[in-house]
Amino acid sequence: MSVLPLIFTSGWASGVNAYAVILLFGLFGATGLSDQVPDPLQRTDVLIAAGVLFLCDAVADKIPYVDSVWDTVHTVVRPLSGAVVGALLAGQSGSLPEIAAGAVGGSTALVSHLVKAGTRMAINTSPEPFSNVLMSTAEDLGIAAVVTFAIFHPWAAAVIAGTLLLAGIVIVAFLAARIRRFLRRRAQRRADREAARGGGAEGATRAGSPPVPGD
């Protein structure tokens, strides 16, 4: 069970930014700062891929509405990443079954991801773009700090991650009205686009139809 707090913390962090977790763990292992990092996470190709995807995430996560689309795409990616990292950590330590570790990491990442996505939906109801940048930057710095702390103090970091997760759930519940407003706006924009495409197709059909006698 000694690796469980690290799995929980990595799962929480993966739900917010999976690529940052893989990159940080890989760098800690590759530089010899920690012997708890599994070899697959230290591979050069994994580090390069994680670094590139982290940069993509850092940009997309700071653009209003683009961040919500990015979150939607990562609804599967982040929990899966949390599960894989958890299973690898368990396999490295041998103190916890890999399936159980994957379940802990994946489920924690899923809840964390839903909190992040819900918070961003609420923020996107605001007309100014600066709150997205501030929130994304705070998340990146927070993930880096908590994951680094977890390498050396796993139990304390797990307490911090659990507290942040609970606080996030409370905040999302408090912002439920704004989240529903965002979803209504997105549905309305989708309906407007479909109506515009339908109107264009109808106009093209009318333009190509033969004249009606008597016109």
PDB file of N, CA and C in Angstrom, residues 64-151:
ATOM      1  N   PRO A  64     -10.688  30.502 -24.746  1.00  0.00           N
ATOM      2  CA  PRO A  64     -12.087  30.254 -24.395  1.00  0.00           C
ATOM      3  C   PRO A  64     -12.793  29.380 -25.425  1.00  0.00           C
ATOM      4  N   TYR A  65     -13.604  28.468 -24.967  1.00  0.00           N
ATOM      5  CA  TYR A  65     -14.382  27.508 -25.748  1.00  0.00           C
ATOM      6  C   TYR A  65     -13.502  26.433 -26.386  1.00  0.00           C
ATOM      7  N   VAL A  66     -12.314  26.792 -26.847  1.00  0.00           N
ATOM      8  CA  VAL A  66     -11.399  25.764 -27.343  1.00  0.00           C
ATOM      9  C   VAL A  66     -11.022  24.834 -26.197  1.00  0.00           C
ATOM     10  N   ASP A  67     -10.864  25.400 -24.994  1.00  0.00           N
ATOM     11  CA  ASP A  67     -10.512  24.577 -23.840  1.00  0.00           C
ATOM     12  C   ASP A  67     -11.592  23.547 -23.528  1.00  0.00           C
ATOM     13  N   SER A  68     -12.866  23.921 -23.707  1.00  0.00           N
ATOM     14  CA  SER A  68     -13.953  22.972 -23.450  1.00  0.00           C
ATOM     15  C   SER A  68     -13.995  21.871 -24.502  1.00  0.00           C
ATOM     16  N   VAL A  69     -13.701  22.233 -25.761  1.00  0.00           N
ATOM     17  CA  VAL A  69     -13.604  21.210 -26.806  1.00  0.00           C
ATOM     18  C   VAL A  69     -12.458  20.258 -26.500  1.00  0.00           C
ATOM     19  N   TRP A  70     -11.334  20.809 -26.073  1.00  0.00           N
ATOM     20  CA  TRP A  70     -10.163  20.007 -25.699  1.00  0.00           C
ATOM     21  C   TRP A  70     -10.504  19.075 -24.531  1.00  0.00           C
ATOM     22  N   ASP A  71     -11.257  19.584 -23.563  1.00  0.00           N
ATOM     23  CA  ASP A  71     -11.677  18.756 -22.435  1.00  0.00           C
ATOM     24  C   ASP A  71     -12.566  17.609 -22.898  1.00  0.00           C
ATOM     25  N   THR A  72     -13.470  17.895 -23.826  1.00  0.00           N
ATOM     26  CA  THR A  72     -14.358  16.851 -24.332  1.00  0.00           C
ATOM     27  C   THR A  72     -13.559  15.730 -24.991  1.00  0.00           C
ATOM     28  N   VAL A  73     -12.569  16.106 -25.798  1.00  0.00           N
ATOM     29  CA  VAL A  73     -11.727  15.117 -26.463  1.00  0.00           C
ATOM     30  C   VAL A  73     -10.982  14.267 -25.443  1.00  0.00           C
ATOM     31  N   HIS A  74     -10.609  14.878 -24.310  1.00  0.00           N
ATOM     32  CA  HIS A  74      -9.780  14.191 -23.313  1.00  0.00           C
ATOM     33  C   HIS A  74     -10.583  13.506 -22.206  1.00  0.00           C
ATOM     34  N   THR A  75     -11.886  13.393 -22.408  1.00  0.00           N
ATOM     35  CA  THR A  75     -12.705  12.689 -21.425  1.00  0.00           C
ATOM     36  C   THR A  75     -12.282  11.232 -21.278  1.00  0.00           C
ATOM     37  N   VAL A  76     -11.779  10.662 -22.346  1.00  0.00           N
ATOM     38  CA  VAL A  76     -11.267   9.290 -22.310  1.00  0.00           C
ATOM     39  C   VAL A  76      -9.762   9.279 -22.034  1.00  0.00           C
ATOM     40  N   VAL A  77      -9.039  10.228 -22.618  1.00  0.00           N
ATOM     41  CA  VAL A  77      -7.580  10.226 -22.540  1.00  0.00           C
ATOM     42  C   VAL A  77      -7.088  10.383 -21.104  1.00  0.00           C
ATOM     43  N   ARG A  78      -7.637  11.325 -20.364  1.00  0.00           N
ATOM     44  CA  ARG A  78      -7.133  11.606 -19.019  1.00  0.00           C
ATOM     45  C   ARG A  78      -7.384  10.456 -18.034  1.00  0.00           C
ATOM     46  N   PRO A  79      -8.605   9.905 -17.963  1.00  0.00           N
ATOM     47  CA  PRO A  79      -8.781   8.747 -17.075  1.00  0.00           C
ATOM     48  C   PRO A  79      -7.933   7.545 -17.487  1.00  0.00           C
ATOM     49  N   LEU A  80      -7.801   7.325 -18.798  1.00  0.00           N
ATOM     50  CA  LEU A  80      -6.979   6.211 -19.260  1.00  0.00           C
ATOM     51  C   LEU A  80      -5.524   6.420 -18.871  1.00  0.00           C
ATOM     52  N   SER A  81      -5.042   7.649 -19.010  1.00  0.00           N
ATOM     53  CA  SER A  81      -3.674   7.957 -18.618  1.00  0.00           C
ATOM     54  C   SER A  81      -3.479   7.759 -17.117  1.00  0.00           C
ATOM     55  N   GLY A  82      -4.448   8.200 -16.321  1.00  0.00           N
ATOM     56  CA  GLY A  82      -4.355   8.004 -14.881  1.00  0.00           C
ATOM     57  C   GLY A  82      -4.304   6.532 -14.500  1.00  0.00           C
ATOM     58  N   ALA A  83      -5.099   5.721 -15.221  1.00  0.00           N
ATOM     59  CA  ALA A  83      -5.106   4.282 -14.952  1.00  0.00           C
ATOM     60  C   ALA A  83      -3.774   3.640 -15.328  1.00  0.00           C
ATOM     61  N   VAL A  84      -3.226   4.023 -16.485  1.00  0.00           N
ATOM     62  CA  VAL A  84      -1.967   3.436 -16.945  1.00  0.00           C
ATOM     63  C   VAL A  84      -0.817   3.818 -16.018  1.00  0.00           C
ATOM     64  N   VAL A  85      -0.745   5.102 -15.658  1.00  0.00           N
ATOM     65  CA  VAL A  85       0.323   5.546 -14.756  1.00  0.00           C
ATOM     66  C   VAL A  85       0.200   4.835 -13.403  1.00  0.00           C
ATOM     67  N   GLY A  86      -1.029   4.699 -12.900  1.00  0.00           N
ATOM     68  CA  GLY A  86      -1.234   4.007 -11.642  1.00  0.00           C
ATOM     69  C   GLY A  86      -0.793   2.553 -11.703  1.00  0.00           C
ATOM     70  N   ALA A  87      -1.135   1.867 -12.795  1.00  0.00           N
ATOM     71  CA  ALA A  87      -0.741   0.467 -12.954  1.00  0.00           C
ATOM     72  C   ALA A  87       0.776   0.330 -13.054  1.00  0.00           C
ATOM     73  N   LEU A  88       1.410   1.260 -13.771  1.00  0.00           N
ATOM     74  CA  LEU A  88       2.870   1.215 -13.894  1.00  0.00           C
ATOM     75  C   LEU A  88       3.555   1.448 -12.546  1.00  0.00           C
ATOM     76  N   LEU A  89       3.034   2.384 -11.781  1.00  0.00           N
ATOM     77  CA  LEU A  89       3.607   2.648 -10.456  1.00  0.00           C
ATOM     78  C   LEU A  89       3.455   1.430  -9.546  1.00  0.00           C
ATOM     79  N   ALA A  90       2.304   0.765  -9.626  1.00  0.00           N
ATOM     80  CA  ALA A  90       2.092  -0.429  -8.811  1.00  0.00           C
ATOM     81  C   ALA A  90       3.029  -1.554  -9.239  1.00  0.00           C
ATOM     82  N   GLY A  91       3.196  -1.709 -10.549  1.00  0.00           N
ATOM     83  CA  GLY A  91       4.100  -2.740 -11.034  1.00  0.00           C
ATOM     84  C   GLY A  91       5.541  -2.477 -10.646  1.00  0.00           C
ATOM     85  N   GLN A  92       5.909  -1.210 -10.560  1.00  0.00           N
ATOM     86  CA  GLN A  92       7.276  -0.849 -10.171  1.00  0.00           C
ATOM     87  C   GLN A  92       7.543  -1.175  -8.703  1.00  0.00           C
ATOM     88  N   SER A  93       6.542  -0.937  -7.855  1.00  0.00           N
ATOM     89  CA  SER A  93       6.757  -1.135  -6.417  1.00  0.00           C
ATOM     90  C   SER A  93       6.435  -2.555  -5.965  1.00  0.00           C
ATOM     91  N   GLY A  94       5.490  -3.191  -6.656  1.00  0.00           N
ATOM     92  CA  GLY A  94       5.102  -4.542  -6.266  1.00  0.00           C
ATOM     93  C   GLY A  94       4.309  -4.606  -4.980  1.00  0.00           C
ATOM     94  N   SER A  95       3.825  -3.461  -4.466  1.00  0.00           N
ATOM     95  CA  SER A  95       3.109  -3.435  -3.197  1.00  0.00           C
ATOM     96  C   SER A  95       1.596  -3.387  -3.363  1.00  0.00           C
ATOM     97  N   LEU A  96       1.102  -3.308  -4.611  1.00  0.00           N
ATOM     98  CA  LEU A  96      -0.326  -3.191  -4.858  1.00  0.00           C
ATOM     99  C   LEU A  96      -0.634  -3.835  -6.198  1.00  0.00           C
ATOM    100  N   PRO A  97      -1.717  -4.616  -6.308  1.00  0.00           N
ATOM    101  CA  PRO A  97      -2.076  -5.217  -7.605  1.00  0.00           C
ATOM    102  C   PRO A  97      -2.269  -4.146  -8.672  1.00  0.00           C
ATOM    103  N   GLU A  98      -1.802  -4.415  -9.866  1.00  0.00           N
ATOM    104  CA  GLU A  98      -1.839  -3.419 -10.931  1.00  0.00           C
ATOM    105  C   GLU A  98      -3.270  -3.061 -11.331  1.00  0.00           C
ATOM    106  N   ILE A  99      -4.165  -4.052 -11.317  1.00  0.00           N
ATOM    107  CA  ILE A  99      -5.556  -3.771 -11.690  1.00  0.00           C
ATOM    108  C   ILE A  99      -6.188  -2.818 -10.682  1.00  0.00           C
ATOM    109  N   ALA A 100      -5.944  -3.060  -9.402  1.00  0.00           N
ATOM    110  CA  ALA A 100      -6.486  -2.181  -8.370  1.00  0.00           C
ATOM    111  C   ALA A 100      -5.901  -0.777  -8.490  1.00  0.00           C
ATOM    112  N   ALA A 101      -4.603  -0.710  -8.762  1.00  0.00           N
ATOM    113  CA  ALA A 101      -3.951   0.595  -8.912  1.00  0.00           C
ATOM    114  C   ALA A 101      -4.507   1.337 -10.116  1.00  0.00           C
ATOM    115  N   GLY A 102      -4.737   0.618 -11.216  1.00  0.00           N
ATOM    116  CA  GLY A 102      -5.314   1.246 -12.398  1.00  0.00           C
ATOM    117  C   GLY A 102      -6.710   1.775 -12.129  1.00  0.00           C
ATOM    118  N   ALA A 103      -7.488   1.029 -11.344  1.00  0.00           N
ATOM    119  CA  ALA A 103      -8.836   1.476 -11.007  1.00  0.00           C
ATOM    120  C   ALA A 103      -8.805   2.739 -10.163  1.00  0.00           C
ATOM    121  N   VAL A 104      -7.897   2.784  -9.199  1.00  0.00           N
ATOM    122  CA  VAL A 104      -7.770   3.977  -8.348  1.00  0.00           C
ATOM    123  C   VAL A 104      -7.331   5.186  -9.175  1.00  0.00           C
ATOM    124  N   GLY A 105      -6.283   4.995  -9.978  1.00  0.00           N
ATOM    125  CA  GLY A 105      -5.779   6.110 -10.780  1.00  0.00           C
ATOM    126  C   GLY A 105      -6.782   6.575 -11.814  1.00  0.00           C
ATOM    127  N   GLY A 106      -7.442   5.633 -12.489  1.00  0.00           N
ATOM    128  CA  GLY A 106      -8.396   6.005 -13.536  1.00  0.00           C
ATOM    129  C   GLY A 106      -9.636   6.682 -12.989  1.00  0.00           C
ATOM    130  N   SER A 107     -10.200   6.141 -11.909  1.00  0.00           N
ATOM    131  CA  SER A 107     -11.419   6.737 -11.346  1.00  0.00           C
ATOM    132  C   SER A 107     -11.145   8.116 -10.757  1.00  0.00           C
ATOM    133  N   THR A 108     -10.006   8.257 -10.095  1.00  0.00           N
ATOM    134  CA  THR A 108      -9.644   9.578  -9.553  1.00  0.00           C
ATOM    135  C   THR A 108      -9.437  10.581 -10.674  1.00  0.00           C
ATOM    136  N   ALA A 109      -8.787  10.149 -11.754  1.00  0.00           N
ATOM    137  CA  ALA A 109      -8.572  11.034 -12.896  1.00  0.00           C
ATOM    138  C   ALA A 109      -9.890  11.436 -13.541  1.00  0.00           C
ATOM    139  N   LEU A 110     -10.847  10.504 -13.610  1.00  0.00           N
ATOM    140  CA  LEU A 110     -12.145  10.822 -14.212  1.00  0.00           C
ATOM    141  C   LEU A 110     -12.867  11.892 -13.413  1.00  0.00           C
ATOM    142  N   VAL A 111     -12.919  11.732 -12.091  1.00  0.00           N
ATOM    143  CA  VAL A 111     -13.591  12.735 -11.250  1.00  0.00           C
ATOM    144  C   VAL A 111     -12.878  14.080 -11.367  1.00  0.00           C
ATOM    145  N   SER A 112     -11.560  14.062 -11.338  1.00  0.00           N
ATOM    146  CA  SER A 112     -10.781  15.288 -11.459  1.00  0.00           C
ATOM    147  C   SER A 112     -11.021  15.959 -12.811  1.00  0.00           C
ATOM    148  N   HIS A 113     -11.086  15.150 -13.864  1.00  0.00           N
ATOM    149  CA  HIS A 113     -11.345  15.692 -15.203  1.00  0.00           C
ATOM    150  C   HIS A 113     -12.725  16.345 -15.268  1.00  0.00           C
ATOM    151  N   LEU A 114     -13.739  15.700 -14.697  1.00  0.00           N
ATOM    152  CA  LEU A 114     -15.090  16.261 -14.729  1.00  0.00           C
ATOM    153  C   LEU A 114     -15.151  17.576 -13.968  1.00  0.00           C
ATOM    154  N   VAL A 115     -14.418  17.668 -12.863  1.00  0.00           N
ATOM    155  CA  VAL A 115     -14.349  18.921 -12.118  1.00  0.00           C
ATOM    156  C   VAL A 115     -13.703  20.011 -12.965  1.00  0.00           C
ATOM    157  N   LYS A 116     -12.604  19.684 -13.612  1.00  0.00           N
ATOM    158  CA  LYS A 116     -11.913  20.660 -14.462  1.00  0.00           C
ATOM    159  C   LYS A 116     -12.809  21.115 -15.603  1.00  0.00           C
ATOM    160  N   ALA A 117     -13.439  20.155 -16.295  1.00  0.00           N
ATOM    161  CA  ALA A 117     -14.288  20.500 -17.434  1.00  0.00           C
ATOM    162  C   ALA A 117     -15.471  21.347 -16.998  1.00  0.00           C
ATOM    163  N   GLY A 118     -16.089  21.009 -15.867  1.00  0.00           N
ATOM    164  CA  GLY A 118     -17.220  21.789 -15.384  1.00  0.00           C
ATOM    165  C   GLY A 118     -16.819  23.203 -15.008  1.00  0.00           C
ATOM    166  N   THR A 119     -15.673  23.333 -14.376  1.00  0.00           N
ATOM    167  CA  THR A 119     -15.188  24.666 -14.008  1.00  0.00           C
ATOM    168  C   THR A 119     -14.947  25.519 -15.245  1.00  0.00           C
ATOM    169  N   ARG A 120     -14.371  24.916 -16.280  1.00  0.00           N
ATOM    170  CA  ARG A 120     -14.106  25.674 -17.506  1.00  0.00           C
ATOM    171  C   ARG A 120     -15.399  26.092 -18.196  1.00  0.00           C
ATOM    172  N   MET A 121     -16.415  25.245 -18.158  1.00  0.00           N
ATOM    173  CA  MET A 121     -17.704  25.629 -18.736  1.00  0.00           C
ATOM    174  C   MET A 121     -18.261  26.858 -18.035  1.00  0.00           C
ATOM    175  N   ALA A 122     -18.136  26.883 -16.715  1.00  0.00           N
ATOM    176  CA  ALA A 122     -18.622  28.037 -15.958  1.00  0.00           C
ATOM    177  C   ALA A 122     -17.818  29.291 -16.292  1.00  0.00           C
ATOM    178  N   ILE A 123     -16.506  29.153 -16.404  1.00  0.00           N
ATOM    179  CA  ILE A 123     -15.653  30.297 -16.720  1.00  0.00           C
ATOM    180  C   ILE A 123     -15.964  30.839 -18.111  1.00  0.00           C
ATOM    181  N   ASN A 124     -16.310  29.954 -19.042  1.00  0.00           N
ATOM    182  CA  ASN A 124     -16.567  30.381 -20.416  1.00  0.00           C
ATOM    183  C   ASN A 124     -17.869  31.153 -20.583  1.00  0.00           C
ATOM    184  N   THR A 125     -18.679  31.232 -19.527  1.00  0.00           N
ATOM    185  CA  THR A 125     -19.857  32.105 -19.607  1.00  0.00           C
ATOM    186  C   THR A 125     -19.471  33.560 -19.418  1.00  0.00           C
ATOM    187  N   SER A 126     -18.240  33.800 -18.974  1.00  0.00           N
ATOM    188  CA  SER A 126     -17.744  35.171 -18.817  1.00  0.00           C
ATOM    189  C   SER A 126     -17.225  35.683 -20.157  1.00  0.00           C
ATOM    190  N   PRO A 127     -17.532  36.941 -20.529  1.00  0.00           N
ATOM    191  CA  PRO A 127     -17.131  37.444 -21.846  1.00  0.00           C
ATOM    192  C   PRO A 127     -15.637  37.715 -21.999  1.00  0.00           C
ATOM    193  N   GLU A 128     -14.912  37.902 -20.883  1.00  0.00           N
ATOM    194  CA  GLU A 128     -13.490  38.232 -21.004  1.00  0.00           C
ATOM    195  C   GLU A 128     -12.645  36.954 -21.030  1.00  0.00           C
ATOM    196  N   PRO A 129     -11.503  36.972 -21.753  1.00  0.00           N
ATOM    197  CA  PRO A 129     -10.691  35.762 -21.909  1.00  0.00           C
ATOM    198  C   PRO A 129      -9.625  35.559 -20.833  1.00  0.00           C
ATOM    199  N   PHE A 130      -9.425  36.560 -19.966  1.00  0.00           N
ATOM    200  CA  PHE A 130      -8.287  36.511 -19.059  1.00  0.00           C
ATOM    201  C   PHE A 130      -8.445  35.442 -17.976  1.00  0.00           C
ATOM    202  N   SER A 131      -9.697  35.170 -17.579  1.00  0.00           N
ATOM    203  CA  SER A 131      -9.916  34.172 -16.539  1.00  0.00           C
ATOM    204  C   SER A 131      -9.462  32.788 -16.996  1.00  0.00           C
ATOM    205  N   ASN A 132      -9.583  32.491 -18.301  1.00  0.00           N
ATOM    206  CA  ASN A 132      -9.108  31.211 -18.823  1.00  0.00           C
ATOM    207  C   ASN A 132      -7.596  31.083 -18.678  1.00  0.00           C
ATOM    208  N   VAL A 133      -6.904  32.155 -19.017  1.00  0.00           N
ATOM    209  CA  VAL A 133      -5.447  32.145 -18.939  1.00  0.00           C
ATOM    210  C   VAL A 133      -4.994  31.986 -17.493  1.00  0.00           C
ATOM    211  N   LEU A 134      -5.621  32.742 -16.589  1.00  0.00           N
ATOM    212  CA  LEU A 134      -5.245  32.671 -15.174  1.00  0.00           C
ATOM    213  C   LEU A 134      -5.529  31.283 -14.602  1.00  0.00           C
ATOM    214  N   MET A 135      -6.690  30.735 -14.935  1.00  0.00           N
ATOM    215  CA  MET A 135      -7.051  29.423 -14.410  1.00  0.00           C
ATOM    216  C   MET A 135      -6.123  28.340 -14.940  1.00  0.00           C
ATOM    217  N   SER A 136      -5.839  28.383 -16.226  1.00  0.00           N
ATOM    218  CA  SER A 136      -4.961  27.383 -16.837  1.00  0.00           C
ATOM    219  C   SER A 136      -3.554  27.471 -16.264  1.00  0.00           C
ATOM    220  N   THR A 137      -3.049  28.677 -16.101  1.00  0.00           N
ATOM    221  CA  THR A 137      -1.708  28.857 -15.546  1.00  0.00           C
ATOM    222  C   THR A 137      -1.647  28.352 -14.108  1.00  0.00           C
ATOM    223  N   ALA A 138      -2.688  28.648 -13.327  1.00  0.00           N
ATOM    224  CA  ALA A 138      -2.734  28.170 -11.948  1.00  0.00           C
ATOM    225  C   ALA A 138      -2.768  26.645 -11.896  1.00  0.00           C
ATOM    226  N   GLU A 139      -3.507  26.027 -12.814  1.00  0.00           N
ATOM    227  CA  GLU A 139      -3.567  24.566 -12.867  1.00  0.00           C
ATOM    228  C   GLU A 139      -2.198  23.968 -13.198  1.00  0.00           C
ATOM    229  N   ASP A 140      -1.532  24.552 -14.195  1.00  0.00           N
ATOM    230  CA  ASP A 140      -0.211  24.031 -14.590  1.00  0.00           C
ATOM    231  C   ASP A 140       0.785  24.125 -13.434  1.00  0.00           C
ATOM    232  N   LEU A 141       0.822  25.275 -12.772  1.00  0.00           N
ATOM    233  CA  LEU A 141       1.743  25.453 -11.655  1.00  0.00           C
ATOM    234  C   LEU A 141       1.375  24.544 -10.482  1.00  0.00           C
ATOM    235  N   GLY A 142       0.070  24.402 -10.237  1.00  0.00           N
ATOM    236  CA  GLY A 142      -0.375  23.549  -9.144  1.00  0.00           C
ATOM    237  C   GLY A 142      -0.032  22.088  -9.373  1.00  0.00           C
ATOM    238  N   ILE A 143      -0.226  21.622 -10.609  1.00  0.00           N
ATOM    239  CA  ILE A 143       0.112  20.240 -10.943  1.00  0.00           C
ATOM    240  C   ILE A 143       1.604  20.005 -10.751  1.00  0.00           C
ATOM    241  N   ALA A 144       2.426  20.914 -11.253  1.00  0.00           N
ATOM    242  CA  ALA A 144       3.873  20.774 -11.118  1.00  0.00           C
ATOM    243  C   ALA A 144       4.284  20.727  -9.654  1.00  0.00           C
ATOM    244  N   ALA A 145       3.683  21.583  -8.830  1.00  0.00           N
ATOM    245  CA  ALA A 145       4.047  21.640  -7.414  1.00  0.00           C
ATOM    246  C   ALA A 145       3.609  20.384  -6.667  1.00  0.00           C
ATOM    247  N   VAL A 146       2.369  19.945  -6.893  1.00  0.00           N
ATOM    248  CA  VAL A 146       1.844  18.797  -6.142  1.00  0.00           C
ATOM    249  C   VAL A 146       2.532  17.502  -6.569  1.00  0.00           C
ATOM    250  N   VAL A 147       2.748  17.309  -7.876  1.00  0.00           N
ATOM    251  CA  VAL A 147       3.414  16.093  -8.339  1.00  0.00           C
ATOM    252  C   VAL A 147       4.854  16.041  -7.828  1.00  0.00           C
ATOM    253  N   THR A 148       5.551  17.167  -7.870  1.00  0.00           N
ATOM    254  CA  THR A 148       6.916  17.215  -7.341  1.00  0.00           C
ATOM    255  C   THR A 148       6.929  16.903  -5.847  1.00  0.00           C
ATOM    256  N   PHE A 149       5.986  17.468  -5.120  1.00  0.00           N
ATOM    257  CA  PHE A 149       5.881  17.218  -3.684  1.00  0.00           C
ATOM    258  C   PHE A 149       5.571  15.747  -3.414  1.00  0.00           C
ATOM    259  N   ALA A 150       4.744  15.145  -4.292  1.00  0.00           N
ATOM    260  CA  ALA A 150       4.336  13.750  -4.106  1.00  0.00           C
ATOM    261  C   ALA A 150       5.509  12.783  -4.239  1.00  0.00           C
ATOM    262  N   ILE A 151       6.484  13.134  -5.051  1.00  0.00           N
ATOM    263  CA  ILE A 151       7.644  12.259  -5.225  1.00  0.00           C
ATOM    264  C   ILE A 151       8.391  12.081  -3.898  1.00  0.00           C
TER     265      ILE A 151
END
